[in-house]
Coordinates of C-alpha atoms and ligand atoms in Angstrom, one line a residue:
X28 CA 0.6 -0.2 0.0
X29 CA 3.2 2.9 1.5
X30 CA 5.6 1.8 -0.9
X31 CA 9.1 4.2 -0.4
X32 CA 12.1 3.5 -2.4
X33 CA 15.2 5.2 -2.8
X34 CA 14.2 7.9 -1.2
X35 CA 16.7 10.1 0.0
X36 CA 17.6 13.6 2.1
X37 CA 20.0 16.1 2.4
X38 CA 20.4 19.1 4.7
X39 CA 22.8 21.5 2.6
X40 CA 25.9 19.2 2.6
X41 CA 24.5 16.7 5.3
X42 CA 23.2 13.3 4.1
X43 CA 20.5 12.7 6.2
X44 CA 18.8 9.8 4.6
X45 CA 20.7 7.7 1.7
X46 CA 18.2 5.8 -0.3
X47 CA 16.1 4.1 2.3
X48 CA 13.3 1.8 1.3
X49 CA 10.6 -0.1 3.0
X50 CA 6.8 -1.1 3.0
X51 CA 3.8 -0.6 4.4
X52 CA 0.9 -3.1 4.8
X53 CA -3.0 -2.7 5.1
X54 CA -3.7 -3.2 9.2
X55 CA 0.6 -3.7 9.0
X56 CA 2.6 -2.5 11.8
X57 CA 6.3 -1.9 10.7
X58 CA 8.5 0.2 13.2
X59 CA 11.4 2.1 12.0
X60 CA 14.3 1.8 14.9
X61 CA 17.4 3.5 15.3
X62 CA 19.6 5.8 17.0
X63 CA 19.6 9.8 18.2
X64 CA 20.1 11.1 14.8
X65 CA 19.5 8.1 13.1
X66 CA 17.6 9.4 10.4
X67 CA 14.1 8.5 11.6
X68 CA 11.9 11.8 12.3
X69 CA 13.7 12.6 8.6
X70 CA 12.1 9.6 6.9
X71 CA 8.9 10.8 8.2
X72 CA 8.7 13.8 7.2
X73 CA 10.6 13.8 3.8
X74 CA 7.4 10.9 3.4
X75 CA 4.6 13.3 4.6
X76 CA 5.7 16.4 2.4
X77 CA 7.4 18.6 5.4
X78 CA 11.6 18.1 5.1
X79 CA 13.0 21.0 5.4
X80 CA 15.9 19.1 3.4
X81 CA 16.2 18.5 -0.2
X82 CA 14.5 14.9 -0.9
X83 CA 14.6 12.7 -3.4
X84 CA 13.1 9.5 -4.3
X85 CA 9.7 7.7 -4.4
X86 CA 6.9 7.5 -2.3
X87 CA 4.2 6.0 -3.5
X88 CA 1.0 4.9 -1.9
X89 CA -2.2 3.7 -3.8
X90 CA 0.3 3.6 -7.5
X91 CA 0.0 7.7 -6.7
X92 CA 2.9 9.0 -6.5
X93 CA 4.0 12.0 -3.3
X94 CA 7.7 13.2 -3.6
X95 CA 7.9 16.8 -4.2
X96 CA 3.7 16.9 -3.0
X97 CA 2.9 19.8 -1.2
X98 CA 1.7 18.2 2.2
X99 CA -2.2 19.0 2.7
X100 CA -2.5 16.9 -0.6
X101 CA 0.0 13.9 1.1
X102 CA -3.0 13.8 3.9
X103 CA -5.8 14.1 1.1
X104 CA -4.0 11.2 -0.7
X105 CA -3.9 9.4 2.6
X106 CA -1.0 9.8 5.1
X107 CA -1.4 11.4 8.5
X108 CA 1.2 12.2 10.3
X109 CA 0.9 12.0 15.1
X110 CA 4.7 14.4 14.6
X111 CA 6.2 14.4 17.9
X112 CA 6.0 16.0 20.9
X113 CA 2.5 15.7 19.6
X114 CA 0.9 18.8 18.1
X115 CA -2.0 19.5 20.0
X116 CA -4.2 22.9 20.7
X117 CA -3.5 22.7 24.5
X118 CA -6.2 25.8 24.8
X119 CA -9.5 23.6 22.5
X120 CA -11.2 21.2 23.5
X121 CA -11.2 17.4 22.5
X122 CA -13.9 17.9 20.2
X123 CA -12.3 20.3 19.0
X124 CA -9.0 19.4 17.6
X125 CA -10.4 16.7 16.7
X126 CA -12.9 18.0 14.5
X127 CA -9.4 20.5 13.5
X128 CA -8.7 16.8 12.3
X129 CA -11.2 16.6 9.7
X130 CA -10.1 19.7 7.7
X131 CA -9.2 16.9 4.4
X132 CA -11.5 16.6 2.1
X133 CA -11.4 13.7 2.1
X134 CA -12.6 13.5 6.1
X135 CA -15.2 15.8 5.0
X136 CA -17.8 13.9 3.7
X137 CA -18.1 11.2 7.3
X138 CA -16.8 13.6 9.3
X139 CA -19.6 12.2 11.7
X140 CA -18.7 8.7 10.8
X141 CA -14.9 9.1 11.3
X142 CA -15.6 10.9 14.6
X143 CA -17.6 8.1 16.2
X144 CA -15.1 5.5 14.8
X145 CA -11.8 7.8 16.7
X146 CA -13.8 7.6 20.2
X147 CA -15.2 4.0 19.7
X148 CA -11.3 3.0 19.7
X149 CA -10.6 6.0 22.0
X150 CA -13.5 5.7 24.3
X151 CA -11.7 7.8 27.5
X152 CA -11.7 10.9 24.2
X153 CA -15.5 10.9 24.3
X154 CA -16.6 11.3 27.9
X155 CA -14.0 13.9 28.0
X156 CA -15.3 15.8 25.0
X157 CA -15.7 19.2 26.1
X158 CA -12.0 19.1 28.2
X159 CA -9.9 21.7 27.4
X160 CA -6.4 19.2 26.5
X161 CA -4.0 21.7 28.2
X162 CA -5.9 20.1 30.9
X163 CA -5.1 16.2 30.4
X164 CA -2.5 13.5 30.8
X165 CA 0.4 13.3 28.7
X166 CA -1.4 9.8 27.5
X167 CA -4.8 11.1 26.8
X168 CA -3.0 14.1 24.9
X169 CA -1.1 11.9 23.0
X170 CA -4.8 9.9 22.3
X171 CA -6.3 13.1 21.0
X172 CA -3.5 13.3 18.5
X173 CA -3.8 9.8 17.1
X174 CA -7.9 10.3 17.7
X175 CA -7.2 14.3 15.2
X176 CA -4.9 11.9 12.7
X177 CA -7.4 9.6 12.6
X178 CA -10.2 12.2 11.5
X179 CA -9.1 13.1 7.7
X180 CA -9.7 9.5 7.5
X181 CA -6.0 7.7 6.8
X182 CA -5.0 4.9 5.3
X183 CA -1.6 4.9 6.7
X184 CA -1.0 6.3 9.7
X185 CA 3.0 7.7 10.7
X186 CA 3.7 8.0 14.3
X187 CA 6.8 10.0 15.5
X188 CA 8.4 8.9 18.3
X189 CA 4.4 8.5 20.0
X190 CA 5.3 7.3 24.0
X191 CA 8.5 10.3 24.1
X192 CA 7.1 11.7 27.8
X193 CA 5.3 8.6 28.6
X194 CA 5.0 7.2 32.1
X195 CA 5.3 2.7 31.8
X196 CA 2.2 2.3 32.5
X197 CA 0.7 5.4 29.8
X198 CA 3.4 3.7 27.0
X199 CA 1.3 -0.1 27.8
X200 CA -1.9 2.0 26.9
X201 CA -0.7 4.0 24.0
X202 CA 0.5 0.6 22.8
X203 CA -2.5 -0.9 23.1
X204 CA -4.5 1.9 20.6
X205 CA -2.1 1.2 18.4
X206 CA -2.8 -2.5 18.1
X207 CA -6.7 -1.2 18.0
X208 CA -6.2 0.9 15.1
X209 CA -4.6 -1.4 13.2
X210 CA -7.2 -3.7 13.8
X211 CA -9.5 -1.4 12.1
X212 CA -7.5 -1.7 9.0
X213 CA -4.5 1.3 8.8
X214 CA -2.0 0.7 8.2
X215 CA 0.6 2.1 11.1
X216 CA 4.5 3.3 10.5
X217 CA 6.1 4.2 13.6
X218 CA 9.1 5.2 14.8
X219 CA 10.3 4.9 18.4
X220 CA 12.7 4.6 20.8
X221 CA 11.0 2.3 22.5
X222 CA 12.3 -1.0 21.1
X223 CA 10.4 -3.8 23.5
X224 CA 6.6 -2.3 23.4
X225 CA 7.2 -1.4 19.6
X226 CA 8.0 -5.1 18.8
X227 CA 5.6 -6.8 20.8
X228 CA 2.9 -5.0 18.5
X229 CA 4.8 -4.6 15.5
X230 CA 4.1 -7.3 12.9
X231 CA 7.9 -6.1 10.6
X232 CA 10.3 -3.5 11.5
X233 CA 13.3 -1.7 9.9
X234 CA 16.5 -0.8 12.0
X235 CA 18.4 3.2 10.5
X236 CA 21.9 3.7 10.8
X237 CA 23.9 6.6 9.8
X238 CA 20.9 7.5 7.0
X239 CA 21.4 4.0 6.2
X240 CA 18.7 1.3 6.3
X241 CA 20.8 -2.0 7.4
X242 CA 18.5 -4.7 7.7
X243 CA 14.6 -5.4 8.2
X244 CA 12.7 -8.3 9.3
X245 CA 9.4 -9.5 10.8
X246 CA 9.1 -8.3 14.9
X247 CA 9.3 -11.4 16.5
X248 CA 13.0 -12.2 15.1
X249 CA 14.2 -8.6 15.3
X250 CA 13.0 -8.7 19.1
X251 CA 15.3 -12.2 19.6
X252 CA 18.3 -10.9 17.4
X253 CA 21.0 -10.9 19.5
X254 CA 22.2 -7.4 17.5
X255 CA 18.8 -5.8 18.1
X256 CA 18.7 -6.7 21.2
X257 CA 22.1 -5.4 22.3
X258 CA 21.5 -2.3 20.6
X259 CA 17.9 -1.3 21.5
X260 CA 16.9 -3.5 24.1
X261 CA 19.5 -3.7 26.8
X262 CA 20.4 -7.1 25.7
X263 CA 24.2 -9.1 26.2
X264 CA 24.7 -9.6 22.4
X265 CA 28.0 -9.1 20.7
X266 CA 27.5 -8.6 16.9
X267 CA 26.7 -4.3 16.7
X268 CA 27.9 -1.5 18.9
X269 CA 25.7 -0.6 21.6
X270 CA 23.6 3.2 20.1
X271 CA 22.2 4.1 23.8
X272 CA 24.7 5.3 26.5
X273 CA 24.1 3.8 29.5
X274 CA 21.9 5.5 31.6
X275 CA 23.6 8.1 34.6
X276 CA 23.8 7.3 38.2
X277 CA 21.8 9.4 40.1
X278 CA 23.8 11.6 42.5
X279 CA 23.4 10.9 46.1
X280 CA 20.7 13.9 47.8
X281 CA 22.5 16.3 49.1
X282 CA 26.1 15.7 46.3
X283 CA 26.9 18.4 44.6
X284 CA 25.4 18.8 40.9
X285 CA 28.0 17.3 38.7
X286 CA 30.0 19.4 36.8
X287 CA 28.8 17.3 33.4
X288 CA 25.8 17.1 31.8
X289 CA 24.1 19.8 29.7
X290 CA 25.4 22.8 29.3
X291 CA 22.8 26.1 29.0
X292 CA 23.6 26.6 26.4
X293 CA 22.8 22.9 24.6
X294 CA 19.6 23.1 26.7
X295 CA 18.8 26.8 25.2
X296 CA 19.7 25.5 21.5
X297 CA 17.4 22.4 22.1
X298 CA 14.8 25.0 22.8
X299 CA 15.3 27.3 20.2
X300 CA 15.8 24.6 17.6
X301 CA 12.2 23.3 18.8
X302 CA 10.9 26.9 18.8
X303 CA 12.7 27.9 15.3
X304 CA 11.1 24.7 13.8
X305 CA 7.6 25.9 15.2
X306 CA 8.1 29.2 13.4
X307 CA 9.4 28.0 10.0
X308 CA 6.5 26.2 9.7
X309 CA 4.2 28.2 11.5
X310 CA 2.6 29.8 7.9
X311 CA 2.7 26.6 6.3
X312 CA 1.1 24.8 8.7
X313 CA -2.1 26.6 8.8
X314 CA -3.5 27.0 5.4
X315 CA -6.6 29.4 4.9
X316 CA -9.3 27.3 5.9
X317 CA -12.1 27.0 3.3
X318 CA -15.6 27.5 3.6
X319 CA -17.4 24.7 4.2
X320 CA -18.8 23.0 2.4
X321 CA -23.0 22.8 2.3
X322 CA -24.5 19.7 3.2
X323 CA -25.7 17.7 0.5
X324 CA -29.6 17.8 0.0
X325 CA -31.4 14.4 -0.7
X326 CA -34.6 14.9 -2.1
X327 CA -35.2 18.4 -1.9
X328 CA -35.0 18.3 1.5
X329 CA -33.9 21.3 3.6
X330 CA -31.1 20.5 4.6
X331 CA -30.1 20.2 8.6
X332 CA -27.1 22.2 10.2
X333 CA -25.7 19.5 12.1
X334 CA -25.9 21.1 15.9
X335 CA -23.2 23.3 17.3
X336 CA -20.6 21.5 14.8
X337 CA -17.4 24.0 15.2
X338 CA -15.9 26.0 12.4
X339 CA -12.2 24.9 11.7
X340 CA -11.3 29.0 11.0
X341 CA -13.6 30.1 14.5
X342 CA -11.5 27.0 16.5
X343 CA -8.5 28.7 14.3
X344 CA -8.9 32.3 15.6
X345 CA -9.7 30.4 18.8
X346 CA -6.5 28.5 19.5
X347 CA -4.5 31.5 17.8
X348 CA -6.0 33.8 20.2
X349 CA -5.3 32.0 23.3
X350 CA -1.7 31.4 22.6
X351 CA -1.4 35.7 22.0
X352 CA -2.9 35.7 25.7
X353 CA -0.8 33.2 27.1
X354 CA 2.5 35.4 25.8
X355 CA 1.6 38.5 27.7
X356 CA 0.8 39.9 23.8
X357 CA -2.5 42.0 23.8
X358 CA -4.5 40.3 20.5
X359 CA -3.6 42.0 17.9
X360 CA -6.9 43.6 16.0
X361 CA -7.0 42.3 12.2
X362 CA -8.4 43.4 9.1
X363 CA -10.5 40.8 7.8
X364 CA -8.9 38.6 5.1
X365 CA -11.5 38.3 1.6
X366 CA -11.8 35.1 0.8
X367 CA -13.1 33.5 -2.3
X368 CA -16.5 32.8 -2.5
X369 CA -17.6 28.9 -2.1
X370 CA -19.4 27.8 -5.6
X371 CA -22.2 27.4 -3.7
X372 CA -22.2 29.5 -0.3
X373 CA -24.7 31.5 1.0
X374 CA -25.2 32.5 4.2
X375 CA -23.5 35.2 7.1
X376 CA -19.3 36.2 5.8
X377 CA -17.2 33.3 7.0
X378 CA -14.4 34.6 10.0
X379 CA -11.2 36.3 9.1
X380 CA -8.5 34.0 8.9
X381 CA -5.8 34.8 11.8
X382 CA -2.7 36.9 11.1
X383 CA 0.1 34.4 11.4
X384 CA 3.0 36.9 10.8
X385 CA 2.4 37.9 14.3
X386 CA 2.4 33.9 15.3
X387 CA 5.5 34.0 13.1
X388 CA 6.9 37.5 15.3
X389 CA 6.0 36.2 18.9
X390 CA 8.0 32.9 18.0
X391 CA 10.9 34.9 16.7
X392 CA 10.9 37.4 20.0
X393 CA 10.5 33.7 22.1
X394 CA 13.9 32.6 20.6
X395 CA 15.4 36.0 21.1
X396 CA 14.8 35.8 24.8
X397 CA 15.9 32.2 24.6
X398 CA 19.4 33.1 23.4
X399 CA 19.2 36.4 25.6
X400 CA 18.9 33.8 29.2
X401 CA 21.3 30.9 27.6
X402 CA 24.0 34.3 27.1
X403 CA 22.7 35.0 31.2
X404 CA 23.1 31.5 32.0
X405 CA 26.9 31.7 30.4
X406 CA 28.0 34.5 32.5
X407 CA 26.5 33.2 35.6
X408 CA 28.3 32.6 38.8
X409 CA 26.9 31.8 41.8
X410 CA 27.3 34.0 45.0
X411 CA 29.6 32.3 47.6
Ligands
ATP5 P1 16.0 11.6 17.2 O1 15.8 10.3 17.4 O2 16.9 12.3 18.1 O3 14.9 13.0 16.9 P2 16.8 11.0 14.6 O4 17.5 9.9 14.2 O5 15.0 11.4 13.8 O6 16.6 11.5 16.0 P3 16.8 12.9 12.9 O7 15.6 14.0 13.2 O8 16.1 12.5 11.6 O9 17.3 12.4 13.6 O10 18.3 13.8 11.5 C1 19.2 13.2 11.2 C2 20.6 14.2 11.0 O11 19.7 14.7 10.3 C3 21.0 15.0 12.2 O12 21.7 14.4 12.0 C4 20.2 16.2 12.2 O13 20.9 16.8 12.7 C5 20.0 16.3 11.0 N1 19.3 17.0 10.7 C6 17.8 17.2 11.2 N2 16.8 18.2 10.5 C7 17.8 19.1 10.2 C8 17.6 20.6 9.8 N3 16.3 21.0 9.4 N4 18.6 20.6 9.2 C9 19.9 20.3 9.5 N5 20.3 19.1 9.7 C10 18.9 18.4 9.9

């Protein structure tokens, strides 16, 4: 169903992915295992059309060629990404987040059916429909992110490190949820560092090292492979170099802070990387929401509007306004952006589209704040 052939990605002179080939079938879970920096996220981003690097090769879904397509076209083709860090809108409710996922054309005809499917997979989301997502646990937020991706009615669900930051118990729930998603007939492409749990639910797996796929096998065989055990499962196989550093010993209570460890500038750089990525993706990630499609008219009957159905443009505006409040910025009054009339749209004017330029300005200001904090931290000397 999804066939990736000879996919390569370069960031300038750095080749982060080198001729990767893989496939994911219907109802199959395929896991990509690899050390930090191996190119896992790059692989997913290249498949989903959001990679900043130069991408070459083939990505075919049901024989449609997707390399070079815009991200929204790739969603329309049937691939949905749950990005690292989830990317949920914390100030919106569960229901509003899910509704935003139904933005794709392919999802709109059966939005109610998709919602039903998501709520039956994740009954907890049904119980919490009106809860603000920010107030939910990490595991629950991850379910919202997966549910939102499923609202686009995908045939392939791609997930980037979904278990990151979750407790072992929540991890177990998460992987159980993915098993249910698979049973619903979707193909799952899963990037994970939690090799143990992911190999338990996966059908097949690929090992990625320095941008190259070096091995492919059935998940059970991978889990029992001594090399994989040594590299990813903390075992004692002897055929490959261990990728994960041993965990640092816990400091004794009261002992001085060790000199080693991440420097403030490293922490700031990591924070800037994620904020910078957000800033870069802000305008592209939120395309202008088209006017909602008119409800189909059957047998000349008047279409019945869905009660309280949230409008996607309203939700995006609400998320943007909430972000302004959190950052202490007074919401900027914005002139409404004129929108082309939808072919058959009548009725009241649609709400204006949020001004994403001001969002990226705020993000840029945040980056500058982080840089300044890093400089202060570098020169900080504690008083004796
Ligand atoms: P991790 O598990 O730590 O997230 P990963 O396997 O997902 O790592 P990638 O994020 O794909 O690794 O990065 C692969 C390589 O490409 C790394 O060396 C990284 O520094 C580099 N890289 C990733 N994104 C960019 C970018 N936007 N510009 C330049 N180099 C990048």
